[in-house]
Each structure stands twice: as C-alpha cells, then as structure tokens.
XYZ file of N, CA, C and O in Angstrom:
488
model
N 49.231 -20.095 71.529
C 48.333 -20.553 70.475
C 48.002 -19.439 69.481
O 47.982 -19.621 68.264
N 47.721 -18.167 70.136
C 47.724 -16.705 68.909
C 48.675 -15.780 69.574
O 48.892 -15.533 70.760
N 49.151 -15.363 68.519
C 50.369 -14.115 68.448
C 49.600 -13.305 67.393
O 49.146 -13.718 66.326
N 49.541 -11.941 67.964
C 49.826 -11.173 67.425
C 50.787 -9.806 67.337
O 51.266 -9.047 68.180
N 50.813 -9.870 66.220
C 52.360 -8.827 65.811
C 51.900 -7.304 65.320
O 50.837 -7.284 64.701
N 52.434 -6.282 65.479
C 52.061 -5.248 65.267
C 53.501 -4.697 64.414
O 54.488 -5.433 64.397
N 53.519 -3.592 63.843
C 54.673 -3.064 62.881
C 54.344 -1.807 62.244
O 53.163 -1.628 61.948
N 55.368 -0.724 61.931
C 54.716 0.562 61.182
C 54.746 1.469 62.004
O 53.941 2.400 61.996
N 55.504 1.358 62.678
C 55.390 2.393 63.561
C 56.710 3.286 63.829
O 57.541 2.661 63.170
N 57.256 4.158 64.289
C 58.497 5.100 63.811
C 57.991 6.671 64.470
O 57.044 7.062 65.152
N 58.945 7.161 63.973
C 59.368 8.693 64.036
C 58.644 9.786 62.926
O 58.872 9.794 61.717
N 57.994 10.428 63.437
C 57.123 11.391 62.589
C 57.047 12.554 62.680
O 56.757 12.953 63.808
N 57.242 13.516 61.696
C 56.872 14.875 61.917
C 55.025 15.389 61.879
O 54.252 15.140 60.954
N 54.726 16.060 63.022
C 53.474 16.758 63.077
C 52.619 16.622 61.645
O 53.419 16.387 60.740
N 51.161 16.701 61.129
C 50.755 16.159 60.155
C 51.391 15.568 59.217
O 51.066 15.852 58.064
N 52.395 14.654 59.431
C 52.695 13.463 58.337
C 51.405 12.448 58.856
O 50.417 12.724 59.536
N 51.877 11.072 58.197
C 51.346 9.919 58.441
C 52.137 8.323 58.718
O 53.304 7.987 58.514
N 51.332 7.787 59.091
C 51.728 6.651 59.401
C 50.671 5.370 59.326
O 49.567 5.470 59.862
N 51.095 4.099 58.591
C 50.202 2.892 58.649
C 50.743 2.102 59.253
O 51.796 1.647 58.806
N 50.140 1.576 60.686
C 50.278 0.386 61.428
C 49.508 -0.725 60.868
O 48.311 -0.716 60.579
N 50.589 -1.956 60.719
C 49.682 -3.300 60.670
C 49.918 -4.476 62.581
O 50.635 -4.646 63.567
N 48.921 -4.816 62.027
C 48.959 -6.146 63.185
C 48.417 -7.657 62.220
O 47.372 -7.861 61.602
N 49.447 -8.390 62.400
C 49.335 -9.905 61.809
C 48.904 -10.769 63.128
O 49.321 -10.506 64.256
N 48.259 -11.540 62.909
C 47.616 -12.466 63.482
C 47.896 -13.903 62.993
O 47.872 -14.137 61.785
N 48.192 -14.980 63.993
C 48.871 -16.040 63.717
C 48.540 -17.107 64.442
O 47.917 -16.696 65.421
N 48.630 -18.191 64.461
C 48.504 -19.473 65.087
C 46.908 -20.182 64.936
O 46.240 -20.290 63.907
N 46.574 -20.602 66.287
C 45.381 -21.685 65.842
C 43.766 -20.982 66.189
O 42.984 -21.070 67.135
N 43.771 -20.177 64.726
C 42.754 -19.493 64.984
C 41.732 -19.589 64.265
O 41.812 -19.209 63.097
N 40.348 -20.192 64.839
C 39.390 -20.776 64.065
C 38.226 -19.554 63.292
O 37.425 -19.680 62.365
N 38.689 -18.064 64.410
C 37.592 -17.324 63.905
C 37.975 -15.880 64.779
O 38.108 -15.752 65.996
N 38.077 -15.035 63.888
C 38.147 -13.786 64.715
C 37.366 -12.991 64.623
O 37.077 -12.727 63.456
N 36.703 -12.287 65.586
C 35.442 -11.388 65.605
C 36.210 -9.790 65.474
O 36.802 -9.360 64.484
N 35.951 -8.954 67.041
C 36.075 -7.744 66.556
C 37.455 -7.585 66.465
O 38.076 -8.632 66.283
N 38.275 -6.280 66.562
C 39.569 -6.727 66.347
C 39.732 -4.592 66.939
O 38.670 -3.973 66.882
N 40.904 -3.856 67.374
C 40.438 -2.995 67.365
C 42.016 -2.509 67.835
O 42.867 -3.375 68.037
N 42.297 -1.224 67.973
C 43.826 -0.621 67.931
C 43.599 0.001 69.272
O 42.440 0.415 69.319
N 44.236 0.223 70.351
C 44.345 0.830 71.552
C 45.996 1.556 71.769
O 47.005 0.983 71.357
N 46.022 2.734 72.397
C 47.580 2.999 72.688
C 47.369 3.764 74.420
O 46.385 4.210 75.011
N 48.823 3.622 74.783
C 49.046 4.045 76.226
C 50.130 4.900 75.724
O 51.031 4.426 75.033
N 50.055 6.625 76.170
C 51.118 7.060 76.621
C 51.311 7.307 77.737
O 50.549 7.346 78.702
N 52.939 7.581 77.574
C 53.792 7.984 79.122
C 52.900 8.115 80.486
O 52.313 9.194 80.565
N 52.721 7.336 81.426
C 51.916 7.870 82.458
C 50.819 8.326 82.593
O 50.474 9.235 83.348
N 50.044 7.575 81.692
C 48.893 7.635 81.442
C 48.079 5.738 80.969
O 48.620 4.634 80.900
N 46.502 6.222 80.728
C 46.210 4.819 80.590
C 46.003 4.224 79.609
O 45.534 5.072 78.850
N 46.046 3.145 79.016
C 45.180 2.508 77.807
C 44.323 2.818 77.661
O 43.340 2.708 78.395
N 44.472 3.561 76.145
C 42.806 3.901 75.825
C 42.812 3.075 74.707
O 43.770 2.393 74.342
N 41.015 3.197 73.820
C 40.401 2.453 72.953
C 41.117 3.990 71.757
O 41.334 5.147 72.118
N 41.233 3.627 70.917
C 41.545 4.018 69.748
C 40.680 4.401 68.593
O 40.369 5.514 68.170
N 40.319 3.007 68.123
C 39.741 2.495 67.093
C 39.433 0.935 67.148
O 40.255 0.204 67.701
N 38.253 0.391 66.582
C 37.928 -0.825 66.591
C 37.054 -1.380 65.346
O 36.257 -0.565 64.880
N 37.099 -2.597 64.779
C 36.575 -2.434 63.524
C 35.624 -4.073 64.074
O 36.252 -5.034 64.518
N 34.213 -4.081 63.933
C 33.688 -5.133 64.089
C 33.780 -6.261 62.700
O 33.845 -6.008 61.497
N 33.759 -7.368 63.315
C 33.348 -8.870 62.154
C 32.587 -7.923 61.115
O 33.350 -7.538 60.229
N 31.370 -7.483 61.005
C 30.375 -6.956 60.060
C 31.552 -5.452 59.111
O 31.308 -5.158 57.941
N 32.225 -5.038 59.576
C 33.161 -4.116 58.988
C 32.416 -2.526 59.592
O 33.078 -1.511 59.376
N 31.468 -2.425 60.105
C 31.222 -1.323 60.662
C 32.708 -0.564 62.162
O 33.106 -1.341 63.030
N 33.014 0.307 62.132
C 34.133 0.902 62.769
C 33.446 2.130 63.554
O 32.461 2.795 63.234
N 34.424 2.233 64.879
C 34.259 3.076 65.351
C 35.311 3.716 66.324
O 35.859 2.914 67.081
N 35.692 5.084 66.429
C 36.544 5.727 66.544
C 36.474 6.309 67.832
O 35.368 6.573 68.304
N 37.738 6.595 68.595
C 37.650 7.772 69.776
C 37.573 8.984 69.111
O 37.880 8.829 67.929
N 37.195 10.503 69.480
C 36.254 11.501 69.231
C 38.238 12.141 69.194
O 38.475 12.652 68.100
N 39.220 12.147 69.952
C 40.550 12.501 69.562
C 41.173 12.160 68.138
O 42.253 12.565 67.708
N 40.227 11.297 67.476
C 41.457 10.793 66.176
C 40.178 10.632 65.090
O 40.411 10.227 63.951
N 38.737 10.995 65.540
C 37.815 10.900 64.820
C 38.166 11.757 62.895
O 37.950 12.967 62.833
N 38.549 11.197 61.865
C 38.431 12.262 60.826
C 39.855 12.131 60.358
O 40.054 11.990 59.151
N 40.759 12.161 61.112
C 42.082 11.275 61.160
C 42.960 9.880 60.690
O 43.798 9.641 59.820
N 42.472 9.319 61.464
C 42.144 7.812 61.622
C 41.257 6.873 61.277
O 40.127 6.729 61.743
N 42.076 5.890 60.006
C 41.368 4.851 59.606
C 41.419 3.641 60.023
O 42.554 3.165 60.063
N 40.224 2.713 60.481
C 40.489 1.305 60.680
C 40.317 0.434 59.573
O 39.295 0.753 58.966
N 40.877 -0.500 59.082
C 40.090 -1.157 58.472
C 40.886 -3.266 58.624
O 41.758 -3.341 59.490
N 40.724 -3.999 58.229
C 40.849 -5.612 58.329
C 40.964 -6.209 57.159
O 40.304 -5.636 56.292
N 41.539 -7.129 56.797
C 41.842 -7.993 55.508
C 41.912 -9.393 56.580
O 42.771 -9.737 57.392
N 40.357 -10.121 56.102
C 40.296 -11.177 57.151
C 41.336 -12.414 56.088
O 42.104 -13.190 56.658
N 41.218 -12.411 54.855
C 41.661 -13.676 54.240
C 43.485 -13.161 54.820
O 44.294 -13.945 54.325
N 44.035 -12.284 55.530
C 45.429 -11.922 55.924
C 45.419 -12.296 57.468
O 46.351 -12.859 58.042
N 44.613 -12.026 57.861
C 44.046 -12.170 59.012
C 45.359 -10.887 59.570
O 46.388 -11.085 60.217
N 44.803 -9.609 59.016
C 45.647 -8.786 59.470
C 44.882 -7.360 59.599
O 43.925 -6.988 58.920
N 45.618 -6.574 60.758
C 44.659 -5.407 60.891
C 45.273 -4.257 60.576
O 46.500 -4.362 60.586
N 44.784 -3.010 60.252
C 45.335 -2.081 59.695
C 45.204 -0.902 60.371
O 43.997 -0.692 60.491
N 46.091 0.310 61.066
C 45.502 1.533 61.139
C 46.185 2.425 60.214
O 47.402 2.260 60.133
N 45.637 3.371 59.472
C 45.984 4.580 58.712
C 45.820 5.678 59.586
O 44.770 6.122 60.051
N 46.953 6.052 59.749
C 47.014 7.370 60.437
C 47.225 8.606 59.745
O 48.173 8.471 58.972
N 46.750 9.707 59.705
C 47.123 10.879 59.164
C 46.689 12.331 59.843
O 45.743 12.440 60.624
N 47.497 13.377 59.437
C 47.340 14.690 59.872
C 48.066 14.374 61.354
O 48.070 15.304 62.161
N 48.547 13.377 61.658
C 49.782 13.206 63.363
C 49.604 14.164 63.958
O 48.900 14.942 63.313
N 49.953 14.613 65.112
C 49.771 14.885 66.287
C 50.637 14.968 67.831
O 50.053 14.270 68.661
N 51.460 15.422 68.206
C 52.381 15.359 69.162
C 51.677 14.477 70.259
O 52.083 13.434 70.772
N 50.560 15.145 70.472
C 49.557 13.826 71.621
C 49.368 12.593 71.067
O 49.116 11.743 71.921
N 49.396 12.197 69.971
C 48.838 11.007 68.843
C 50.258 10.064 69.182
O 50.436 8.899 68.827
N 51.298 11.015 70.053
C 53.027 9.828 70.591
C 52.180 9.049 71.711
O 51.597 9.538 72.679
N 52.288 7.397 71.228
C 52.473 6.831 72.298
C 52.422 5.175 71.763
O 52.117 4.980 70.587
N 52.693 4.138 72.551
C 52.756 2.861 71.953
C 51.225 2.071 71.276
O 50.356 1.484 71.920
N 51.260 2.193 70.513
C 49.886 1.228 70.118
C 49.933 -0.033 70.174
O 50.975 -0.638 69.924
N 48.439 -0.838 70.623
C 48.553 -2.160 70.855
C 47.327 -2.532 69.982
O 46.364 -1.811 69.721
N 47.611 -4.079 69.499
C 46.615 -4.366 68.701
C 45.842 -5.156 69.249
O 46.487 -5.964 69.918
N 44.159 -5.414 69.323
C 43.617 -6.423 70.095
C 42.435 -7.093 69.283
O 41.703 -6.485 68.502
N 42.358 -8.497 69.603
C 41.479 -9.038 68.817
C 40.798 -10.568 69.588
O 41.389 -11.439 70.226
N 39.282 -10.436 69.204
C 38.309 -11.466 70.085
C 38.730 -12.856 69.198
O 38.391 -12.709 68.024
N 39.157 -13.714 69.366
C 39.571 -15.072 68.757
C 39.015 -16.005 69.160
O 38.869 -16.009 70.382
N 38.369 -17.381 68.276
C 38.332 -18.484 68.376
C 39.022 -19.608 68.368
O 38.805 -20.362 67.419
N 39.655 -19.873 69.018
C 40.895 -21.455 69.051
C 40.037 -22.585 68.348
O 38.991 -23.131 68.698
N 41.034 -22.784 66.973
C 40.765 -24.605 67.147
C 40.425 -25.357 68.430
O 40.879 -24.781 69.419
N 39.806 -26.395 68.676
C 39.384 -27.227 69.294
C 38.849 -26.655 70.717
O 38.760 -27.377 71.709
N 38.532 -25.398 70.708
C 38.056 -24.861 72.031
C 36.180 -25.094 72.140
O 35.321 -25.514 71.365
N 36.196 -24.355 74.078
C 34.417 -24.895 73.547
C 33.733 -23.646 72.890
O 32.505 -23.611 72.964
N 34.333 -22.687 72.300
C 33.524 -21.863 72.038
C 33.421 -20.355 72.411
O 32.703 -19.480 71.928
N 34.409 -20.300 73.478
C 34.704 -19.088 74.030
C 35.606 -18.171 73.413
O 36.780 -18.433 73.156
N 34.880 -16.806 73.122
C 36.083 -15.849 72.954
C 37.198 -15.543 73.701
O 37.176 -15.564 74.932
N 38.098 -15.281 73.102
C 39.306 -14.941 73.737
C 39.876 -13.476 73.503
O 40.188 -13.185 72.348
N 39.993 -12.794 74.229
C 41.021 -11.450 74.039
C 42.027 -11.357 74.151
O 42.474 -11.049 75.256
N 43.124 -11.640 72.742
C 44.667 -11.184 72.707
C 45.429 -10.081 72.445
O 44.969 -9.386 71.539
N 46.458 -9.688 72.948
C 46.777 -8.276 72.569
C 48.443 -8.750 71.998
O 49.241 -9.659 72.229
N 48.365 -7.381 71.028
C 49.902 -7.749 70.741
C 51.085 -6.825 71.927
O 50.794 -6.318 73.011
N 52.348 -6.861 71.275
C 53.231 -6.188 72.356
C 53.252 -4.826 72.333
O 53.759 -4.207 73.268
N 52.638 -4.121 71.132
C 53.213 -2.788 71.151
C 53.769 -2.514 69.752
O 54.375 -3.405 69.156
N 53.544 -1.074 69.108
C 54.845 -0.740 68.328
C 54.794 1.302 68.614
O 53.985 2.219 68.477
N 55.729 1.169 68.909
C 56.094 2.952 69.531
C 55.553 3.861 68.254
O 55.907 3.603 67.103
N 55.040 4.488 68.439
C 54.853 5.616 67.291
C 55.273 7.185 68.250
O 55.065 7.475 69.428
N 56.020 8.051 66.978
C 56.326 9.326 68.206
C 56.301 10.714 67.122
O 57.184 10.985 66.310
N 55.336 11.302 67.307
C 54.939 12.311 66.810
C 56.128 13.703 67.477
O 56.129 14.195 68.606
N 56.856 13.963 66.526
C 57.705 15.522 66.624
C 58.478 15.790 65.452
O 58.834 15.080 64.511
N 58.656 17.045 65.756
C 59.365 18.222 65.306
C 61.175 17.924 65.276
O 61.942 18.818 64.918
C-alpha cells in the first residue's frame, strides 16, 4: 500500500557532497514525521536525521552542522543534503516515515525504504 524509494546515493571523495531523496507512493492519506537512518558494516541502525509534520528537525550530534533535512510534502518526498563527507558517514541509508492509509482506523504506520549505499573515499 506505501513504497518508499530512496536514490542519490554513490561514490564520494572525503568533504564532497551528496543529496539523497526518498519518494513516497501509494495510498497515503497523511504523513507525519518522516526521518533518514543508516547502518554500517557490522554495526547498527542508527537515527540520522528526522524532520517532524511542523518542519522543526533534528540531528545526530555525528552529522550535526553537516547535514540537512528537509520535506516537500505537496512531492511527498524527503530530502537529505549531505556535505563536508566523511569516511565514517559510508554506509546504507534508509528512509522512514509515520503514514496514514486511506481507509484505515487511524493508526500510524512505520515504513522504511530499501536502502541506497553511499561510500565515502579516497
């Protein structure tokens, strides 16, 4: 019923940049917060960045100054701006977002997309 897609992501040298999007799709009556998470190698999912319904954002203290969130709800698409990269900053990002279904009773839902690799080197 929602897909979301993530894209923008690639091969980077140390302070370049990079903009990830995530599109959002299907039967979606209302999306609240929405927010970017990545896992590297043998390690866990962390929170990233997250941008609430109201547009207030907030950042992990690793990408704080760095890293922009921001949302284009009439796209229903999410955005990260990355800059000044980072060899630690390699790892897959996932996009996640609280959704309302057409004809549901009301409950949020948490979807994530699949991933798009980002890889910070030299």
């Amino acid at each position: 019923q929602v897909q979301l897609v993530e894209s923008g992501g690639g091969l980077v040298q140390p302070g370049g940049s990079l903009r990830l999007s995530c599109a959002a799709s299907g039967s979606i009556f209302s999306i609240n917060d929405m927010g970017w998470y990545r896992q590297a190698p043998g390690k866990q999912r962390e929170l990233v960045a997250v941008v609430l319904s109201s547009g207030r954002t907030n950042f992990a203290d690793s990408v704080k100054g760095r890293f922009t969130i921001s949302r284009d709800n009439a796209k229903k698409t999410l955005y990260l701006q990355m800059n000044s990269l980072k060899p630690e900053d390699t790892a897959v990002y996932y996009c996640n977002a609280a959704v309302k279904i057409y004809g549901s009773s009301g409950t949020w839902q948490g979807y994530w997309g699949q991933g798009t690799q980002v890889t910070v080197s030299s």
